[in-house]
Amino acid sequence: MITIPYLTALTTLFSYGLLFAFGQFRDFFRKIFDWWKASNLQGYAPICLGLEDFYIRRLYLRIQDCFGRPISSAPDAWFDVVERFSNDNNKTLKRTTKISKCLNLGSYNYLGFAASDEFCTPRVIESLKRFSPGTCSTRVDGGTTTLHKEVEECVANFVGKPAAIVFGMGYVTNSAILPVLIGKGGLIISDSLNHNSIVNGARGSGATVRVFQHNIPSHLEKVLREQIAEGQPRTHRPWKKIIVVVEGIYSMEGELCKLPEIVAICKKYKVCSSTQKNLQSSGACYRYASMTYKAYVYLDEAHSIGAVGKTGRGVCELLGVDTADVDIMMGTFTKSFGSCGGYIAGSKELIQYLKYTCPAHLYATSISPPAAQQIISSIKVILGEDGSSRGAQKLARIRENSNFFRSELQKMGFEVLGDNDSPVMPIMLYNPAKIPAFSRECLKQNVAVVTVAFPATPLLLARARICISASHTREDLIKGLEVISRVGDLVAIKYFPAEPRKQQLEEGRVKLE
């Protein structure tokens, strides 16, 4: 839970209020001037209405140059950012032929596989020659190659589950799977800060959705107890199925899921005896009909698989949780593996059921063969099956880089969210004026960062999200820290006093064991 300083919250609200007031003032005169102009849009419904249209025109368009910046190279530690300009106050942006070589602190290239790799790249090129860029078919028709079978076996072995199924898009993996797993009469208990793909999947399932406070197991237990006691809305019948959905690393907070505690709570409520029992919650006593309950655990490891853990197997390995205690394991290949798509891993019965019923498997084009080969090759490197120790070195480096960068930002006085070992570290900006200021000033000094604001975050909690990679050298990180520190002083986002420096950043690198 983020606690906003009173003065910061006050100034942030005042800034948004000022923007709203001036925006409404300009709209008033716009309507007056437009009244005199002939319009050729009679009979056409507006695309956006009300506050949505107002937010886009008066807030987003003014800073849209900070988002969607095109690049013209691989998203390695350094990449080429294409420069753009606008002649109409940022309503439209035009690309130029100029590029800026920038330090990449925004891509999810956690292990550095998105760039050319000595083991992966030749095999991907060979698969492109052998197969094709795409299968032009669904998995159930002509879209299943030997690589698709191999990648599913490889993923299942890697995450420690009996079977797995892969999809061509990570977002769809959540949004298409949840409606297949649960429907009307079921209960989804979701973390309040789960990804939008989970939110949309839960809404599309038709199940009842309840939310627990972000990463607070005690509140999850309270919600679970109350819902089991009350049953379905109106009828109060027992739930047909209960699924608890959490993420391994929360992409906007950089926090690790408290998985051991959540698994323990779900185990506690897995089986109820066939006789009626009393369930006490908050001093009240409830009675529920005889029912065998099982609270399934659905774990989204989009940002944690491959990035954390001694051998890159995600939060289960990092936090010491047996994968047998996690019923459904989801992950994507777009972060640590330098590819595309996502997977679901679980029991053989679950995966077989999904192959018969999931629309993303039945109707969507299968994952590209070169992308599948990239996944296979990167997992082999991580496990050391390429005959080298590069995988272990990458895992050690991403952990070392993340912890070093996080600790230095905190020493400088920035408010940094997240936990140690997480490669995602949000720097809180809060004020709307500081969003474009921080982004533009960093870009001027050849550091590319990602800024995130409403509606991706709550209105008062704008931030810059830093993503660290194993491909970053210590010199790269020091360069980024120096620029961020200067810009932080310029835009006044160091909300805490800086710690006295015990050593200079320019000291020698920490040797990897």
Short mmCIF file of C-alpha atoms in Angstrom, two decimals:
data_model
loop_
_atom_site.label_atom_id
_atom_site.label_comp_id
_atom_site.label_asym_id
_atom_site.label_seq_id
_atom_site.Cartn_x
_atom_site.Cartn_y
_atom_site.Cartn_z
CA MET A 1 0.00 0.00 0.00
CA ILE A 2 1.46 3.35 -1.09
CA THR A 3 1.15 6.16 1.46
CA ILE A 4 1.18 9.54 -0.28
CA PRO A 5 2.64 12.45 1.72
CA TYR A 6 -0.05 14.98 2.53
CA LEU A 7 1.67 17.89 0.80
CA THR A 8 2.41 15.79 -2.31
CA ALA A 9 -1.21 14.64 -2.55
CA LEU A 10 -2.43 18.22 -2.11
CA THR A 11 -0.17 19.66 -4.82
CA THR A 12 -0.97 16.78 -7.19
CA LEU A 13 -4.72 17.30 -6.77
CA PHE A 14 -4.25 21.03 -7.24
CA SER A 15 -2.32 20.42 -10.48
CA TYR A 16 -5.02 18.16 -11.87
CA GLY A 17 -7.67 20.65 -10.80
CA LEU A 18 -5.81 23.44 -12.58
CA LEU A 19 -5.54 21.36 -15.77
CA PHE A 20 -9.25 20.53 -15.57
CA ALA A 21 -10.25 24.16 -15.01
CA PHE A 22 -8.16 25.50 -17.88
CA GLY A 23 -9.34 22.66 -20.12
CA GLN A 24 -12.98 23.45 -19.43
CA PHE A 25 -12.27 27.15 -19.99
CA ARG A 26 -10.74 26.41 -23.39
CA ASP A 27 -13.60 24.07 -24.32
CA PHE A 28 -16.10 26.81 -23.53
CA PHE A 29 -14.52 29.19 -26.03
CA ARG A 30 -14.03 26.34 -28.49
CA LYS A 31 -17.78 25.75 -28.57
CA ILE A 32 -18.39 29.46 -29.16
CA PHE A 33 -15.96 29.64 -32.09
CA ASP A 34 -17.12 26.31 -33.56
CA TRP A 35 -20.72 27.55 -33.54
CA TRP A 36 -19.84 29.98 -36.33
CA LYS A 37 -18.12 27.35 -38.44
CA ALA A 38 -19.93 25.07 -40.85
CA SER A 39 -19.65 21.41 -39.84
CA ASN A 40 -19.68 18.44 -42.17
CA LEU A 41 -20.09 15.95 -39.32
CA GLN A 42 -23.86 16.21 -39.02
CA GLY A 43 -25.36 12.80 -38.30
CA TYR A 44 -22.10 11.25 -37.11
CA ALA A 45 -21.79 10.06 -33.53
CA PRO A 46 -18.63 11.19 -31.71
CA ILE A 47 -16.05 8.48 -31.05
CA CYS A 48 -15.39 9.68 -27.50
CA LEU A 49 -17.77 11.43 -25.13
CA GLY A 50 -17.58 13.36 -21.89
CA LEU A 51 -14.59 13.07 -19.60
CA GLU A 52 -12.93 10.42 -21.78
CA ASP A 53 -12.79 12.84 -24.70
CA PHE A 54 -11.72 15.66 -22.39
CA TYR A 55 -8.89 13.61 -20.87
CA ILE A 56 -7.53 12.62 -24.28
CA ARG A 57 -7.63 16.14 -25.73
CA ARG A 58 -6.57 18.23 -22.74
CA LEU A 59 -4.20 15.93 -20.88
CA TYR A 60 -2.95 12.97 -22.91
CA LEU A 61 -2.33 14.68 -26.27
CA ARG A 62 -0.22 17.36 -24.61
CA ILE A 63 2.32 14.74 -23.51
CA GLN A 64 1.83 11.94 -26.03
CA ASP A 65 5.42 12.41 -27.28
CA CYS A 66 6.45 10.66 -24.04
CA PHE A 67 4.64 7.48 -25.08
CA GLY A 68 4.93 5.10 -28.01
CA ARG A 69 8.41 6.23 -29.05
CA PRO A 70 9.49 4.20 -32.12
CA ILE A 71 12.86 2.45 -32.13
CA SER A 72 14.97 1.28 -35.06
CA SER A 73 17.15 -1.41 -33.50
CA ALA A 74 16.97 -4.44 -31.23
CA PRO A 75 15.90 -3.57 -27.65
CA ASP A 76 19.33 -4.29 -26.19
CA ALA A 77 21.06 -2.39 -23.36
CA TRP A 78 21.36 0.52 -25.81
CA PHE A 79 18.98 1.10 -28.71
CA ASP A 80 18.16 3.66 -31.39
CA VAL A 81 15.17 5.92 -30.69
CA VAL A 82 13.60 7.62 -33.72
CA GLU A 83 13.14 11.35 -33.21
CA ARG A 84 9.70 12.88 -33.84
CA PHE A 85 8.27 16.37 -34.15
CA SER A 86 4.84 18.00 -34.14
CA ASN A 87 3.48 21.07 -35.90
CA ASP A 88 0.09 21.05 -34.19
CA ASN A 89 0.80 21.05 -30.45
CA ASN A 90 1.29 17.29 -30.19
CA LYS A 91 -2.00 16.32 -31.82
CA THR A 92 0.00 14.41 -34.41
CA LEU A 93 3.63 13.32 -34.37
CA LYS A 94 5.79 12.83 -37.46
CA ARG A 95 8.91 10.68 -37.59
CA THR A 96 12.20 12.06 -38.81
CA THR A 97 15.27 10.32 -40.21
CA LYS A 98 17.28 11.24 -37.11
CA ILE A 99 17.93 8.71 -34.37
CA SER A 100 19.32 8.97 -30.85
CA LYS A 101 21.31 6.16 -29.28
CA CYS A 102 19.84 5.81 -25.79
CA LEU A 103 20.35 3.69 -22.72
CA ASN A 104 17.38 1.32 -22.60
CA LEU A 105 15.74 1.36 -19.17
CA GLY A 106 12.25 0.55 -20.37
CA SER A 107 12.19 -2.81 -22.19
CA TYR A 108 11.35 -6.15 -20.58
CA ASN A 109 14.56 -7.67 -21.94
CA TYR A 110 15.44 -9.12 -18.54
CA LEU A 111 18.02 -11.70 -19.64
CA GLY A 112 19.18 -9.97 -22.81
CA PHE A 113 17.76 -12.54 -25.26
CA ALA A 114 15.95 -9.88 -27.33
CA ALA A 115 19.25 -8.99 -29.01
CA SER A 116 21.39 -11.28 -31.13
CA ASP A 117 22.59 -14.31 -29.18
CA GLU A 118 25.37 -16.67 -30.15
CA PHE A 119 23.31 -19.77 -29.36
CA CYS A 120 19.71 -18.69 -30.04
CA THR A 121 20.00 -16.58 -33.21
CA PRO A 122 21.55 -19.21 -35.55
CA ARG A 123 18.90 -21.75 -34.53
CA VAL A 124 16.09 -19.24 -35.04
CA ILE A 125 17.39 -18.45 -38.53
CA GLU A 126 17.60 -22.17 -39.32
CA SER A 127 14.00 -22.70 -38.14
CA LEU A 128 12.91 -19.83 -40.39
CA LYS A 129 14.49 -21.58 -43.37
CA ARG A 130 13.06 -24.97 -42.43
CA PHE A 131 9.52 -23.83 -41.59
CA SER A 132 8.23 -20.31 -42.31
CA PRO A 133 7.62 -16.97 -40.56
CA GLY A 134 4.11 -18.17 -39.68
CA THR A 135 1.98 -21.30 -39.86
CA CYS A 136 -1.08 -19.58 -41.42
CA SER A 137 -3.30 -21.99 -39.51
CA THR A 138 -4.70 -22.80 -36.08
CA ARG A 139 -3.24 -25.47 -33.85
CA VAL A 140 -6.13 -27.86 -34.49
CA ASP A 141 -5.81 -27.57 -38.28
CA GLY A 142 -2.36 -27.33 -39.83
CA GLY A 143 -0.63 -25.06 -37.33
CA THR A 144 1.08 -27.60 -35.09
CA THR A 145 4.71 -28.29 -35.97
CA THR A 146 7.34 -30.36 -34.23
CA LEU A 147 8.59 -27.14 -32.65
CA HIS A 148 5.22 -26.53 -30.99
CA LYS A 149 5.29 -29.97 -29.40
CA GLU A 150 8.88 -29.47 -28.32
CA VAL A 151 8.31 -26.04 -26.81
CA GLU A 152 5.35 -27.31 -24.75
CA GLU A 153 7.42 -30.18 -23.37
CA CYS A 154 10.31 -27.81 -22.71
CA VAL A 155 8.11 -25.31 -20.84
CA ALA A 156 6.42 -28.02 -18.75
CA ASN A 157 9.78 -29.41 -17.66
CA PHE A 158 11.16 -25.94 -16.97
CA VAL A 159 8.33 -24.81 -14.67
CA GLY A 160 7.92 -28.23 -13.04
CA LYS A 161 4.46 -29.20 -14.25
CA PRO A 162 3.27 -32.37 -16.05
CA ALA A 163 2.06 -30.54 -19.18
CA ALA A 164 1.79 -27.12 -20.84
CA ILE A 165 0.05 -25.38 -23.72
CA VAL A 166 1.38 -22.31 -25.56
CA PHE A 167 -0.40 -19.40 -27.23
CA GLY A 168 0.68 -16.71 -29.67
CA MET A 169 -0.06 -13.75 -27.38
CA GLY A 170 0.59 -13.21 -23.70
CA TYR A 171 -2.42 -10.95 -23.07
CA VAL A 172 -4.79 -13.49 -24.62
CA THR A 173 -3.37 -16.23 -22.42
CA ASN A 174 -5.11 -14.66 -19.42
CA SER A 175 -8.14 -13.09 -21.08
CA ALA A 176 -9.07 -16.27 -23.01
CA ILE A 177 -8.17 -18.90 -20.40
CA LEU A 178 -10.12 -17.60 -17.39
CA PRO A 179 -13.54 -17.77 -19.13
CA VAL A 180 -12.76 -21.41 -20.01
CA LEU A 181 -11.74 -22.34 -16.49
CA ILE A 182 -14.70 -20.83 -14.67
CA GLY A 183 -18.19 -19.52 -15.42
CA LYS A 184 -21.48 -18.59 -13.85
CA GLY A 185 -21.76 -19.90 -10.31
CA GLY A 186 -18.01 -19.69 -9.79
CA LEU A 187 -15.99 -17.23 -7.71
CA ILE A 188 -12.80 -15.43 -8.74
CA ILE A 189 -10.86 -13.73 -5.94
CA SER A 190 -8.38 -11.37 -7.57
CA ASP A 191 -5.62 -9.13 -6.26
CA SER A 192 -6.67 -5.49 -6.55
CA LEU A 193 -3.63 -4.67 -8.72
CA ASN A 194 -3.76 -7.62 -11.11
CA HIS A 195 -3.02 -6.97 -14.78
CA ASN A 196 -5.73 -5.76 -17.15
CA SER A 197 -5.67 -9.10 -19.01
CA ILE A 198 -6.74 -10.84 -15.79
CA VAL A 199 -9.42 -8.22 -15.16
CA ASN A 200 -10.90 -8.64 -18.63
CA GLY A 201 -10.69 -12.42 -18.44
CA ALA A 202 -12.48 -12.42 -15.09
CA ARG A 203 -15.21 -10.11 -16.36
CA GLY A 204 -15.72 -12.19 -19.49
CA SER A 205 -16.06 -15.42 -17.55
CA GLY A 206 -19.45 -14.58 -16.05
CA ALA A 207 -18.21 -15.63 -12.62
CA THR A 208 -18.62 -13.51 -9.51
CA VAL A 209 -15.48 -11.43 -8.95
CA ARG A 210 -14.27 -10.32 -5.55
CA VAL A 211 -11.10 -8.31 -4.91
CA PHE A 212 -8.72 -8.44 -1.97
CA GLN A 213 -6.30 -5.71 -0.94
CA HIS A 214 -3.04 -5.80 -2.85
CA ASN A 215 -0.69 -8.51 -1.59
CA ILE A 216 -2.33 -8.76 1.86
CA PRO A 217 -2.95 -12.46 2.63
CA SER A 218 -4.98 -11.68 5.77
CA HIS A 219 -7.53 -9.78 3.71
CA LEU A 220 -7.61 -12.60 1.17
CA GLU A 221 -8.50 -15.01 3.97
CA LYS A 222 -11.22 -12.67 5.22
CA VAL A 223 -12.76 -12.39 1.75
CA LEU A 224 -12.49 -16.15 1.21
CA ARG A 225 -14.17 -16.96 4.53
CA GLU A 226 -16.99 -14.50 3.95
CA GLN A 227 -17.68 -15.72 0.43
CA ILE A 228 -17.68 -19.39 1.41
CA ALA A 229 -20.07 -18.58 4.23
CA GLU A 230 -22.45 -16.48 2.13
CA GLY A 231 -22.36 -18.54 -1.06
CA GLN A 232 -23.65 -17.31 -4.41
CA PRO A 233 -25.52 -13.99 -4.62
CA ARG A 234 -29.29 -14.17 -4.01
CA THR A 235 -29.50 -17.99 -3.94
CA HIS A 236 -26.69 -18.52 -1.35
CA ARG A 237 -25.93 -21.84 -2.94
CA PRO A 238 -22.37 -23.17 -2.58
CA TRP A 239 -19.89 -21.96 -5.17
CA LYS A 240 -19.22 -24.31 -8.06
CA LYS A 241 -15.57 -23.36 -8.14
CA ILE A 242 -13.23 -20.86 -6.48
CA ILE A 243 -10.05 -19.49 -8.13
CA VAL A 244 -7.58 -17.16 -6.42
CA VAL A 245 -5.61 -15.15 -9.01
CA VAL A 246 -2.28 -13.48 -8.19
CA GLU A 247 0.87 -12.37 -10.03
CA GLY A 248 4.45 -13.41 -9.36
CA ILE A 249 5.86 -9.90 -9.82
CA TYR A 250 3.38 -7.06 -10.13
CA SER A 251 4.39 -5.14 -13.24
CA MET A 252 3.49 -1.66 -12.00
CA GLU A 253 4.76 -2.11 -8.43
CA GLY A 254 7.78 -4.41 -8.82
CA GLU A 255 6.62 -6.32 -5.74
CA LEU A 256 6.97 -10.04 -5.24
CA CYS A 257 3.78 -11.93 -4.49
CA LYS A 258 3.47 -13.29 -0.94
CA LEU A 259 2.96 -16.71 -2.46
CA PRO A 260 3.75 -18.97 0.54
CA GLU A 261 1.10 -17.27 2.68
CA ILE A 262 -1.47 -17.25 -0.14
CA VAL A 263 -0.90 -20.94 -0.89
CA ALA A 264 -1.24 -21.76 2.82
CA ILE A 265 -4.60 -19.93 2.96
CA CYS A 266 -5.90 -21.70 -0.15
CA LYS A 267 -4.81 -25.05 1.29
CA LYS A 268 -6.64 -24.21 4.49
CA TYR A 269 -9.92 -23.85 2.58
CA LYS A 270 -9.45 -26.62 0.06
CA VAL A 271 -11.60 -29.24 1.74
CA CYS A 272 -14.58 -28.88 4.03
CA SER A 273 -16.28 -31.88 5.62
CA SER A 274 -19.57 -33.17 4.25
CA THR A 275 -21.42 -32.14 7.39
CA GLN A 276 -22.51 -28.61 8.16
CA LYS A 277 -20.00 -26.48 10.03
CA ASN A 278 -19.85 -23.14 11.66
CA LEU A 279 -17.56 -20.55 10.08
CA GLN A 280 -16.71 -17.59 12.23
CA SER A 281 -15.66 -14.34 10.59
CA SER A 282 -15.40 -10.95 12.25
CA GLY A 283 -17.26 -12.16 15.33
CA ALA A 284 -20.26 -13.44 13.35
CA CYS A 285 -21.20 -17.06 12.93
CA TYR A 286 -22.28 -18.40 9.52
CA ARG A 287 -23.61 -21.77 8.43
CA TYR A 288 -23.11 -23.16 4.95
CA ALA A 289 -24.45 -26.22 3.21
CA SER A 290 -22.37 -29.37 2.88
CA MET A 291 -19.88 -28.88 0.10
CA THR A 292 -16.36 -29.90 -0.84
CA TYR A 293 -14.49 -26.69 -1.62
CA LYS A 294 -11.17 -26.31 -3.38
CA ALA A 295 -9.63 -22.85 -3.71
CA TYR A 296 -7.49 -23.15 -6.83
CA VAL A 297 -4.37 -20.98 -7.14
CA TYR A 298 -3.82 -19.24 -10.49
CA LEU A 299 -0.32 -17.71 -10.69
CA ASP A 300 0.59 -15.21 -13.42
CA GLU A 301 4.38 -15.28 -13.83
CA ALA A 302 4.66 -12.95 -16.82
CA HIS A 303 7.39 -10.84 -15.19
CA SER A 304 8.94 -13.42 -12.85
CA ILE A 305 9.50 -16.57 -14.93
CA GLY A 306 13.08 -16.63 -16.16
CA ALA A 307 13.98 -13.46 -14.24
CA VAL A 308 14.06 -14.58 -10.60
CA GLY A 309 15.05 -17.75 -8.81
CA LYS A 310 18.41 -19.53 -8.70
CA THR A 311 17.78 -21.24 -12.03
CA GLY A 312 15.22 -18.76 -13.38
CA ARG A 313 12.14 -20.79 -12.52
CA GLY A 314 10.26 -17.86 -11.05
CA VAL A 315 8.78 -17.00 -7.68
CA CYS A 316 8.04 -20.59 -6.72
CA GLU A 317 11.76 -21.32 -6.77
CA LEU A 318 12.69 -17.98 -5.21
CA LEU A 319 10.20 -18.24 -2.32
CA GLY A 320 10.44 -22.01 -1.80
CA VAL A 321 6.92 -22.93 -2.91
CA ASP A 322 6.28 -26.39 -4.35
CA THR A 323 4.85 -26.04 -7.87
CA ALA A 324 2.43 -28.87 -7.01
CA ASP A 325 0.68 -26.39 -4.69
CA VAL A 326 0.00 -23.99 -7.58
CA ASP A 327 -2.82 -25.40 -9.70
CA ILE A 328 -2.52 -23.17 -12.79
CA MET A 329 0.78 -21.55 -13.77
CA MET A 330 0.68 -18.86 -16.43
CA GLY A 331 3.59 -16.99 -17.98
CA THR A 332 4.72 -15.13 -21.07
CA PHE A 333 7.72 -15.42 -23.38
CA THR A 334 7.90 -11.69 -24.11
CA LYS A 335 10.10 -10.75 -21.16
CA SER A 336 12.90 -13.10 -20.17
CA PHE A 337 12.92 -15.25 -23.33
CA GLY A 338 13.05 -12.57 -26.03
CA SER A 339 10.13 -14.02 -27.97
CA CYS A 340 6.32 -13.69 -28.03
CA GLY A 341 3.31 -15.57 -26.70
CA GLY A 342 2.35 -17.15 -23.42
CA TYR A 343 1.76 -20.50 -21.75
CA ILE A 344 -0.44 -22.32 -19.26
CA ALA A 345 1.12 -25.16 -17.27
CA GLY A 346 -0.73 -27.60 -15.06
CA SER A 347 -1.96 -31.16 -14.83
CA LYS A 348 -2.32 -33.26 -17.97
CA GLU A 349 -6.09 -33.32 -17.52
CA LEU A 350 -6.22 -29.51 -17.35
CA ILE A 351 -4.09 -29.01 -20.46
CA GLN A 352 -6.08 -31.61 -22.41
CA TYR A 353 -9.30 -29.85 -21.42
CA LEU A 354 -7.92 -26.50 -22.59
CA LYS A 355 -6.91 -27.97 -25.95
CA TYR A 356 -10.53 -29.02 -26.51
CA THR A 357 -12.23 -25.86 -25.28
CA CYS A 358 -9.98 -22.77 -25.33
CA PRO A 359 -10.78 -20.43 -28.26
CA ALA A 360 -7.20 -19.11 -28.29
CA HIS A 361 -6.09 -22.66 -29.14
CA LEU A 362 -8.97 -23.57 -31.44
CA TYR A 363 -9.34 -20.41 -33.50
CA ALA A 364 -6.17 -18.30 -33.22
CA THR A 365 -3.14 -18.72 -35.46
CA SER A 366 -0.46 -20.74 -33.73
CA ILE A 367 2.76 -19.21 -32.47
CA SER A 368 5.38 -18.50 -35.14
CA PRO A 369 7.94 -21.36 -35.56
CA PRO A 370 10.96 -19.02 -35.23
CA ALA A 371 9.41 -17.60 -32.04
CA ALA A 372 8.94 -21.15 -30.72
CA GLN A 373 12.57 -21.95 -31.52
CA GLN A 374 13.70 -18.80 -29.69
CA ILE A 375 11.85 -20.00 -26.58
CA ILE A 376 13.41 -23.46 -26.75
CA SER A 377 16.92 -22.11 -27.29
CA SER A 378 16.71 -19.49 -24.54
CA ILE A 379 15.50 -22.07 -22.00
CA LYS A 380 18.42 -24.31 -22.96
CA VAL A 381 20.82 -21.43 -22.34
CA ILE A 382 19.22 -20.71 -18.95
CA LEU A 383 19.54 -24.37 -17.93
CA GLY A 384 23.10 -24.64 -19.24
CA GLU A 385 22.15 -27.16 -21.91
CA ASP A 386 24.06 -25.12 -24.50
CA GLY A 387 27.29 -26.36 -22.95
CA SER A 388 28.16 -23.08 -21.24
CA SER A 389 27.50 -21.24 -17.99
CA ARG A 390 26.05 -18.16 -19.72
CA GLY A 391 22.59 -18.85 -18.35
CA ALA A 392 23.77 -18.87 -14.74
CA GLN A 393 25.81 -15.74 -15.39
CA LYS A 394 22.78 -13.94 -16.84
CA LEU A 395 20.66 -14.86 -13.82
CA ALA A 396 23.35 -13.71 -11.41
CA ARG A 397 23.82 -10.48 -13.34
CA ILE A 398 20.14 -9.56 -13.50
CA ARG A 399 19.87 -10.10 -9.74
CA GLU A 400 23.04 -8.10 -9.04
CA ASN A 401 22.08 -5.29 -11.44
CA SER A 402 18.55 -5.01 -10.03
CA ASN A 403 19.62 -4.86 -6.40
CA PHE A 404 22.46 -2.43 -7.13
CA PHE A 405 20.26 -0.04 -9.13
CA ARG A 406 17.45 -0.16 -6.58
CA SER A 407 19.71 0.50 -3.60
CA GLU A 408 21.44 3.43 -5.35
CA LEU A 409 18.11 5.05 -6.28
CA GLN A 410 16.96 4.77 -2.67
CA LYS A 411 20.23 6.28 -1.42
CA MET A 412 19.67 9.25 -3.73
CA GLY A 413 16.31 9.96 -2.09
CA PHE A 414 13.89 8.62 -4.71
CA GLU A 415 10.72 6.84 -3.63
CA VAL A 416 11.22 3.43 -5.22
CA LEU A 417 8.60 0.67 -5.04
CA GLY A 418 9.12 -3.06 -5.15
CA ASP A 419 11.25 -5.74 -3.53
CA ASN A 420 14.84 -6.87 -3.84
CA ASP A 421 15.62 -9.26 -6.74
CA SER A 422 12.79 -7.72 -8.79
CA PRO A 423 14.02 -6.21 -12.09
CA VAL A 424 11.02 -3.83 -12.10
CA MET A 425 11.46 -0.67 -10.04
CA PRO A 426 8.92 2.17 -10.23
CA ILE A 427 10.08 5.68 -9.28
CA MET A 428 7.16 7.72 -7.96
CA LEU A 429 6.46 11.00 -9.78
CA TYR A 430 2.93 11.83 -8.54
CA ASN A 431 2.51 15.31 -10.06
CA PRO A 432 1.18 15.37 -13.66
CA ALA A 433 3.65 18.07 -14.72
CA LYS A 434 6.56 15.86 -13.67
CA ILE A 435 5.54 13.01 -15.99
CA PRO A 436 6.56 14.70 -19.26
CA ALA A 437 9.35 16.67 -17.59
CA PHE A 438 11.09 13.54 -16.31
CA SER A 439 10.63 11.63 -19.56
CA ARG A 440 11.78 14.44 -21.87
CA GLU A 441 14.78 15.45 -19.78
CA CYS A 442 16.01 11.84 -19.56
CA LEU A 443 15.65 11.49 -23.34
CA LYS A 444 17.65 14.68 -23.89
CA GLN A 445 20.48 13.01 -21.98
CA ASN A 446 20.15 9.77 -23.97
CA VAL A 447 18.35 7.69 -21.36
CA ALA A 448 15.02 6.17 -22.44
CA VAL A 449 12.55 5.56 -19.62
CA VAL A 450 8.88 4.58 -19.47
CA THR A 451 6.45 6.85 -17.63
CA VAL A 452 3.08 5.52 -16.52
CA ALA A 453 0.02 7.53 -15.54
CA PHE A 454 -3.76 7.30 -15.33
CA PRO A 455 -5.61 5.14 -16.35
CA ALA A 456 -2.79 2.56 -16.11
CA THR A 457 -2.27 3.68 -12.50
CA PRO A 458 -4.51 5.53 -10.02
CA LEU A 459 -4.76 9.25 -10.73
CA LEU A 460 -2.40 10.35 -7.96
CA LEU A 461 0.18 7.59 -8.41
CA ALA A 462 2.01 8.44 -11.65
CA ARG A 463 5.45 6.88 -11.89
CA ALA A 464 8.45 6.09 -14.06
CA ARG A 465 8.96 2.34 -14.43
CA ILE A 466 12.58 1.24 -14.72
CA CYS A 467 13.30 -2.25 -16.09
CA ILE A 468 16.81 -3.64 -15.61
CA SER A 469 18.46 -6.20 -17.90
CA ALA A 470 21.29 -8.67 -17.57
CA SER A 471 22.75 -7.05 -20.69
CA HIS A 472 23.42 -3.82 -18.77
CA THR A 473 27.01 -3.36 -17.69
CA ARG A 474 28.00 -1.60 -14.49
CA GLU A 475 29.02 1.43 -16.58
CA ASP A 476 25.54 1.48 -18.15
CA LEU A 477 23.88 1.47 -14.75
CA ILE A 478 26.15 4.22 -13.43
CA LYS A 479 25.37 6.33 -16.51
CA GLY A 480 21.63 5.82 -15.93
CA LEU A 481 21.91 6.67 -12.24
CA GLU A 482 23.82 9.86 -12.93
CA VAL A 483 21.24 11.06 -15.45
CA ILE A 484 18.25 10.08 -13.30
CA SER A 485 19.83 11.83 -10.30
CA ARG A 486 20.34 15.08 -12.26
CA VAL A 487 16.83 14.97 -13.69
CA GLY A 488 15.44 14.09 -10.27
CA ASP A 489 16.99 17.24 -8.83
CA LEU A 490 15.69 19.27 -11.76
CA VAL A 491 12.05 18.14 -11.50
CA ALA A 492 12.10 17.71 -7.69
CA ILE A 493 11.10 14.06 -7.32
CA LYS A 494 13.56 13.14 -4.57
CA TYR A 495 10.94 12.90 -1.84
CA PHE A 496 13.34 11.52 0.78
CA PRO A 497 16.65 12.88 2.06
CA ALA A 498 19.65 11.37 0.32
CA GLU A 499 21.86 9.06 2.35
CA PRO A 500 25.55 9.95 2.80
CA ARG A 501 27.52 8.04 0.20
CA LYS A 502 29.81 5.40 1.68
CA GLN A 503 31.51 4.76 -1.62
CA GLN A 504 31.60 6.27 -5.08
CA LEU A 505 29.68 4.69 -7.94
CA GLU A 506 32.85 4.67 -9.99
CA GLU A 507 34.47 1.99 -7.81
CA GLY A 508 35.22 -1.40 -9.30
CA ARG A 509 32.60 -3.91 -10.37
CA VAL A 510 31.38 -6.61 -8.05
CA LYS A 511 32.74 -9.89 -9.32
CA LEU A 512 30.21 -12.60 -10.07
CA GLU A 513 30.81 -15.90 -8.39
#
